[in-house]
Amino acid sequence: MTLNPEGPDARTRLYMLDELQRDLDARELYLSPLLTPSGQLDWPVLLQFALLEGGPAQLAEQLRRRHRLEHLVAPDPPRLRDGAQLLAEGEFNRFYCRGICRRALDERHARVEVYQAREANRVRIADSQLLGSQLDARWLLSELRKSPDVSEAQVPGDPAAGLSVRLPQRAKRSIAA
């Protein structure tokens, strides 16, 4: 089952694209070691298209079709995961979360809500504690910008966890950053 963040609507996509441009301008765009040399050259354009009008499934399909990955990976043996899907879901969701944080701040929401974007492959205690909570949008944006490895950062975005963020739906418990 693929990750399917809520939306993104046109406004959120603009924030996502702005975050991509920020990474490109700063020469900080994450280039996965799974990408072939030609995959590293194509990655910014493929990602930009996915953020503009596609999604993680289309991004993964482009990586597969163009043979832009070195190999398949197996992060959760014995269940093999497709490297294209893993990379596409992770990066699309990371930019989606960054876009939601930027939008929340512009719309004067101090917090974003963590929700289950898809069924999780694995459930970690830290992930279950985040679910349904509200995080400081400025803090989360900073954390997501700092490191592409969200699995170690204890923030939503790890494709294995299936978590994402959205604009606050209603008052819920908060986790102070």
Coordinates of N, CA and C in Angstrom, one line a residue, residues 9-161:
D9 N -3.1 19.9 -1.9 CA -3.8 20.8 -2.8 C -2.8 21.7 -3.5
A10 N -3.3 22.5 -4.4 CA -2.4 23.4 -5.2 C -1.6 24.3 -4.3
R11 N -2.2 24.9 -3.3 CA -1.5 25.8 -2.4 C -0.3 25.1 -1.7
T12 N -0.6 23.9 -1.1 CA 0.5 23.1 -0.4 C 1.6 22.7 -1.4
R13 N 1.2 22.4 -2.7 CA 2.2 22.0 -3.7 C 3.1 23.2 -3.9
L14 N 2.6 24.4 -3.9 CA 3.5 25.6 -4.1 C 4.6 25.7 -3.0
Y15 N 4.1 25.4 -1.7 CA 5.1 25.4 -0.6 C 6.1 24.3 -0.8
M16 N 5.6 23.1 -1.2 CA 6.5 22.0 -1.4 C 7.6 22.4 -2.5
L17 N 7.2 23.0 -3.6 CA 8.1 23.4 -4.6 C 9.1 24.4 -4.1
D18 N 8.6 25.3 -3.3 CA 9.4 26.4 -2.7 C 10.5 25.7 -1.8
E19 N 10.1 24.7 -1.1 CA 11.1 24.0 -0.3 C 12.1 23.3 -1.1
L20 N 11.7 22.7 -2.2 CA 12.6 22.0 -3.2 C 13.6 23.1 -3.7
Q21 N 13.1 24.2 -4.1 CA 14.0 25.3 -4.7 C 15.0 25.7 -3.6
R22 N 14.5 25.8 -2.4 CA 15.4 26.2 -1.3 C 16.6 25.2 -1.2
D23 N 16.3 23.9 -1.2 CA 17.3 22.9 -1.2 C 18.3 23.0 -2.4
L24 N 17.7 23.2 -3.6 CA 18.5 23.4 -4.8 C 19.4 24.6 -4.7
D25 N 18.9 25.7 -4.3 CA 19.7 26.9 -4.2 C 20.8 26.8 -3.2
A26 N 20.6 26.1 -2.1 CA 21.6 25.8 -1.1 C 22.5 24.6 -1.4
R27 N 22.2 24.0 -2.5 CA 22.9 22.7 -2.9 C 22.9 21.7 -1.8
E28 N 21.6 21.6 -1.2 CA 21.4 20.6 -0.1 C 20.4 19.6 -0.4
L29 N 20.0 19.4 -1.7 CA 19.0 18.4 -2.1 C 19.6 17.0 -1.8
Y30 N 18.8 16.2 -1.1 CA 19.3 14.9 -0.8 C 19.3 14.0 -2.1
L31 N 20.5 13.4 -2.3 CA 20.7 12.5 -3.4 C 21.0 11.1 -2.8
S32 N 20.0 10.3 -2.9 CA 20.1 8.9 -2.3 C 21.3 8.1 -2.9
P33 N 22.0 7.4 -2.1 CA 23.0 6.5 -2.7 C 22.4 5.4 -3.6
L34 N 21.1 5.2 -3.5 CA 20.4 4.3 -4.4 C 20.4 4.7 -5.8
L35 N 20.5 6.0 -6.0 CA 20.4 6.6 -7.4 C 21.6 6.3 -8.2
T36 N 21.4 5.9 -9.5 CA 22.6 5.8 -10.4 C 23.1 7.2 -10.7
P37 N 24.3 7.3 -11.3 CA 24.8 8.6 -11.7 C 23.8 9.4 -12.6
S38 N 23.1 8.7 -13.5 CA 22.1 9.4 -14.3 C 20.9 9.7 -13.5
G39 N 20.6 8.9 -12.5 CA 19.5 9.1 -11.6 C 19.7 10.3 -10.7
Q40 N 21.0 10.6 -10.3 CA 21.3 11.8 -9.6 C 21.1 13.0 -10.4
L41 N 21.4 12.9 -11.7 CA 21.2 14.1 -12.6 C 19.7 14.3 -12.8
D42 N 18.9 13.3 -13.0 CA 17.5 13.4 -13.2 C 16.7 13.7 -12.0
W43 N 17.2 13.4 -10.8 CA 16.4 13.4 -9.6 C 15.7 14.8 -9.4
P44 N 16.4 15.9 -9.5 CA 15.7 17.2 -9.2 C 14.5 17.4 -10.1
V45 N 14.6 17.0 -11.4 CA 13.5 17.2 -12.4 C 12.4 16.3 -12.1
L46 N 12.7 15.0 -11.8 CA 11.7 14.0 -11.5 C 10.9 14.4 -10.2
L47 N 11.7 14.8 -9.2 CA 11.1 15.2 -7.9 C 10.2 16.5 -8.1
Q48 N 10.7 17.4 -8.9 CA 9.9 18.6 -9.1 C 8.6 18.3 -9.8
F49 N 8.6 17.4 -10.8 CA 7.4 17.1 -11.5 C 6.4 16.4 -10.5
A50 N 6.9 15.5 -9.7 CA 6.1 14.8 -8.7 C 5.4 15.8 -7.7
L51 N 6.2 16.8 -7.3 CA 5.7 17.8 -6.3 C 4.7 18.7 -7.0
L52 N 4.9 19.0 -8.2 CA 4.0 19.9 -9.0 C 2.7 19.3 -9.3
E53 N 2.7 18.1 -9.8 CA 1.4 17.5 -10.2 C 1.2 16.0 -10.1
G54 N 2.2 15.4 -9.5 CA 2.2 13.9 -9.4 C 2.0 13.5 -7.9
G55 N 2.7 12.4 -7.6 CA 2.7 11.9 -6.3 C 3.8 10.9 -6.1
P56 N 3.9 10.2 -5.0 CA 4.9 9.2 -4.8 C 4.9 8.1 -5.7
A57 N 3.7 7.6 -6.1 CA 3.6 6.5 -7.0 C 4.1 6.8 -8.4
Q58 N 3.8 8.0 -8.9 CA 4.3 8.4 -10.2 C 5.8 8.6 -10.1
L59 N 6.4 9.1 -9.0 CA 7.8 9.3 -8.9 C 8.5 8.0 -8.9
A60 N 8.0 7.0 -8.1 CA 8.6 5.7 -8.1 C 8.6 5.0 -9.5
E61 N 7.5 5.2 -10.2 CA 7.3 4.6 -11.5 C 8.4 5.2 -12.5
Q62 N 8.6 6.5 -12.4 CA 9.6 7.2 -13.2 C 11.0 6.6 -12.9
L63 N 11.3 6.4 -11.6 CA 12.6 5.9 -11.2 C 12.8 4.5 -11.8
R64 N 11.7 3.7 -11.7 CA 11.8 2.3 -12.2 C 11.9 2.3 -13.8
R65 N 11.0 3.0 -14.4 CA 11.0 3.0 -15.9 C 12.3 3.5 -16.5
R66 N 12.9 4.5 -15.9 CA 14.1 5.1 -16.4 C 15.4 4.4 -15.9
H67 N 15.2 3.3 -15.1 CA 16.3 2.6 -14.5 C 17.3 3.5 -13.8
R68 N 16.8 4.3 -12.8 CA 17.6 5.3 -12.2 C 18.0 4.9 -10.8
L69 N 17.8 3.6 -10.4 CA 18.3 3.1 -9.1 C 19.3 2.0 -9.3
E70 N 20.3 1.9 -8.4 CA 21.3 0.9 -8.4 C 20.8 -0.5 -8.2
H71 N 19.9 -0.6 -7.3 CA 19.4 -2.0 -6.9 C 18.2 -1.9 -6.0
L72 N 17.6 -3.0 -5.7 CA 16.5 -3.1 -4.8 C 17.1 -3.2 -3.4
V73 N 16.3 -2.7 -2.4 CA 16.8 -2.8 -1.0 C 15.8 -3.6 -0.2
A74 N 16.3 -4.1 0.9 CA 15.4 -4.9 1.8 C 15.6 -4.4 3.2
P75 N 14.9 -3.2 3.6 CA 15.0 -2.7 4.9 C 14.3 -3.5 6.0
D76 N 13.3 -4.3 5.6 CA 12.5 -5.1 6.6 C 12.5 -6.5 6.2
P77 N 13.6 -7.2 6.2 CA 13.6 -8.7 5.9 C 12.6 -9.4 6.8
P78 N 11.9 -10.4 6.3 CA 12.0 -11.0 5.0 C 11.2 -10.3 3.9
R79 N 10.5 -9.2 4.2 CA 9.7 -8.6 3.2 C 10.5 -7.6 2.4
L80 N 10.7 -7.9 1.1 CA 11.5 -7.0 0.3 C 10.7 -5.7 0.0
R81 N 11.4 -4.6 0.1 CA 10.7 -3.3 -0.3 C 11.4 -2.8 -1.6
D82 N 10.7 -2.3 -2.5 CA 11.2 -1.7 -3.7 C 11.9 -0.4 -3.4
G83 N 13.2 -0.3 -3.8 CA 13.9 0.9 -3.5 C 13.3 2.2 -4.1
A84 N 12.7 2.1 -5.3 CA 12.1 3.2 -5.9 C 10.9 3.7 -5.1
Q85 N 10.1 2.8 -4.6 CA 8.9 3.1 -3.8 C 9.3 3.8 -2.5
L86 N 10.3 3.2 -1.8 CA 10.8 3.7 -0.6 C 11.4 5.1 -0.7
L87 N 12.2 5.3 -1.7 CA 12.8 6.6 -1.9 C 11.7 7.7 -2.3
A88 N 10.8 7.3 -3.2 CA 9.7 8.2 -3.6 C 8.8 8.6 -2.5
E89 N 8.4 7.6 -1.7 CA 7.4 7.9 -0.6 C 8.1 8.8 0.4
G90 N 9.4 8.4 0.8 CA 10.1 9.1 1.8 C 10.3 10.6 1.4
E91 N 10.8 10.8 0.2 CA 11.1 12.2 -0.2 C 9.8 13.0 -0.5
F92 N 8.8 12.4 -1.1 CA 7.6 13.1 -1.3 C 7.0 13.5 0.0
N93 N 6.9 12.6 0.9 CA 6.3 12.9 2.2 C 7.1 13.9 3.0
R94 N 8.4 13.9 2.9 CA 9.2 14.9 3.6 C 9.0 16.3 3.0
F95 N 8.9 16.4 1.7 CA 8.5 17.7 1.2 C 7.1 18.1 1.4
Y96 N 6.2 17.1 1.5 CA 4.8 17.4 1.9 C 4.7 17.9 3.3
C97 N 5.4 17.3 4.2 CA 5.5 17.8 5.6 C 6.1 19.2 5.7
R98 N 7.1 19.4 5.0 CA 7.7 20.7 5.0 C 6.8 21.8 4.4
G99 N 6.1 21.4 3.3 CA 5.1 22.3 2.8 C 3.9 22.6 3.7
I100 N 3.5 21.6 4.4 CA 2.4 21.8 5.4 C 2.9 22.7 6.5
C101 N 4.1 22.5 7.0 CA 4.6 23.3 8.1 C 4.7 24.8 7.6
R102 N 5.2 25.0 6.4 CA 5.3 26.4 5.9 C 3.9 27.0 5.8
R103 N 2.9 26.2 5.3 CA 1.6 26.7 5.1 C 1.0 27.0 6.5
A104 N 1.2 26.1 7.4 CA 0.6 26.4 8.8 C 1.2 27.7 9.3
L105 N 2.5 27.9 9.2 CA 3.0 29.1 9.7 C 2.5 30.4 9.0
D106 N 2.3 30.3 7.7 CA 1.8 31.4 7.0 C 0.3 31.7 7.3
E107 N -0.4 30.6 7.7 CA -1.8 30.8 8.1 C -2.0 31.0 9.6
R108 N -0.9 31.2 10.2 CA -0.9 31.5 11.7 C -1.3 30.3 12.6
H109 N -1.0 29.1 12.1 CA -1.2 27.9 12.9 C 0.2 27.6 13.5
A110 N 0.3 27.6 14.8 CA 1.6 27.3 15.4 C 2.0 25.8 15.3
R111 N 1.0 24.9 15.1 CA 1.2 23.5 15.2 C 0.6 22.8 14.0
V112 N 1.1 21.6 13.8 CA 0.6 20.7 12.7 C 0.2 19.4 13.4
E113 N -0.7 18.6 12.9 CA -1.2 17.4 13.5 C -0.6 16.2 12.8
V114 N -0.2 15.2 13.6 CA 0.4 14.0 13.0 C -0.8 13.0 12.8
Y115 N -0.8 12.4 11.7 CA -1.8 11.4 11.4 C -1.3 10.2 10.6
Q116 N -2.0 9.2 10.5 CA -1.6 7.9 9.8 C -2.0 8.1 8.3
A117 N -1.0 8.3 7.5 CA -1.2 8.5 6.0 C -1.4 7.2 5.3
R118 N -0.9 6.1 5.9 CA -1.2 4.7 5.3 C -0.8 3.7 6.4
E119 N -1.3 2.5 6.2 CA -1.0 1.4 7.2 C 0.5 1.3 7.3
A120 N 1.0 1.1 8.5 CA 2.4 1.0 8.8 C 2.9 -0.4 8.6
N121 N 4.1 -0.4 8.0 CA 4.8 -1.7 7.9 C 5.4 -2.2 9.3
R122 N 5.8 -1.2 10.1 CA 6.2 -1.5 11.4 C 5.8 -0.4 12.3
V123 N 5.5 -0.7 13.5 CA 5.0 0.3 14.5 C 6.0 0.4 15.6
R124 N 6.7 1.5 15.7 CA 7.6 1.8 16.8 C 6.9 2.5 17.9
I125 N 7.4 2.4 19.1 CA 6.7 3.1 20.2 C 6.7 4.6 19.9
A126 N 7.9 5.1 19.4 CA 8.0 6.6 19.2 C 6.9 7.0 18.2
D127 N 6.7 6.2 17.1 CA 5.7 6.5 16.1 C 4.3 6.5 16.7
S128 N 3.9 5.5 17.5 CA 2.6 5.5 18.1 C 2.4 6.6 19.1
Q129 N 3.4 7.1 19.7 CA 3.3 8.3 20.6 C 3.1 9.6 19.8
L130 N 3.6 9.6 18.6 CA 3.4 10.8 17.8 C 2.0 10.9 17.2
L131 N 1.4 9.8 16.9 CA 0.1 9.7 16.2 C -1.0 10.5 17.0
G132 N -1.6 11.4 16.3 CA -2.7 12.2 16.9 C -2.2 13.4 17.6
S133 N -0.9 13.6 17.8 CA -0.4 14.7 18.5 C -0.2 15.9 17.6
Q134 N 0.0 17.1 18.2 CA 0.3 18.3 17.5 C 1.8 18.7 17.8
L135 N 2.5 19.0 16.7 CA 3.9 19.4 16.9 C 4.1 20.8 16.5
D136 N 5.0 21.5 17.1 CA 5.3 22.9 16.7 C 5.8 22.9 15.2
A137 N 5.1 23.7 14.4 CA 5.4 23.7 13.0 C 6.8 24.2 12.7
R138 N 7.2 25.2 13.4 CA 8.5 25.8 13.1 C 9.6 24.8 13.5
W139 N 9.5 24.1 14.6 CA 10.5 23.1 15.0 C 10.5 22.0 14.0
L140 N 9.3 21.5 13.6 CA 9.3 20.3 12.7 C 9.9 20.7 11.4
L141 N 9.6 21.9 10.9 CA 10.2 22.4 9.6 C 11.7 22.4 9.7
S142 N 12.2 22.9 10.8 CA 13.7 22.9 11.0 C 14.3 21.5 11.0
E143 N 13.6 20.6 11.7 CA 14.1 19.2 11.8 C 14.1 18.6 10.4
L144 N 13.1 18.8 9.6 CA 13.0 18.1 8.3 C 14.0 18.7 7.3
R145 N 14.3 20.0 7.5 CA 15.3 20.6 6.6 C 16.7 20.1 7.0
K146 N 16.9 19.8 8.2 CA 18.3 19.5 8.7 C 18.7 18.1 8.1
S147 N 17.8 17.2 8.2 CA 18.2 15.8 7.8 C 17.2 15.1 7.0
P148 N 17.7 14.5 5.9 CA 16.7 13.7 5.1 C 16.4 12.3 5.8
D149 N 17.2 11.9 6.8 CA 17.0 10.6 7.4 C 16.0 10.8 8.5
V150 N 14.7 10.9 8.2 CA 13.6 11.1 9.2 C 13.4 9.9 10.1
S151 N 13.9 8.7 9.7 CA 13.7 7.6 10.6 C 14.5 7.7 11.8
E152 N 15.6 8.4 11.8 CA 16.4 8.6 13.0 C 16.1 9.9 13.8
A153 N 15.3 10.8 13.1 CA 15.1 12.1 13.7 C 13.9 12.1 14.6
Q154 N 13.1 11.0 14.7 CA 11.9 11.0 15.6 C 10.9 12.0 15.2
V155 N 10.7 12.2 13.8 CA 9.7 13.1 13.3 C 8.9 12.3 12.2
P156 N 7.7 12.8 12.0 CA 6.9 12.1 10.9 C 7.7 12.3 9.6
G157 N 7.5 11.3 8.7 CA 8.1 11.3 7.4 C 8.7 10.0 7.0
D158 N 9.0 9.2 7.9 CA 9.6 7.9 7.6 C 8.6 7.0 6.9
P159 N 8.9 6.6 5.6 CA 7.8 5.9 4.9 C 7.4 4.6 5.6
A160 N 8.3 4.0 6.3 CA 8.0 2.7 7.0 C 7.0 2.9 8.1
A161 N 6.9 4.1 8.7 CA 6.0 4.4 9.7 C 4.6 4.8 9.2

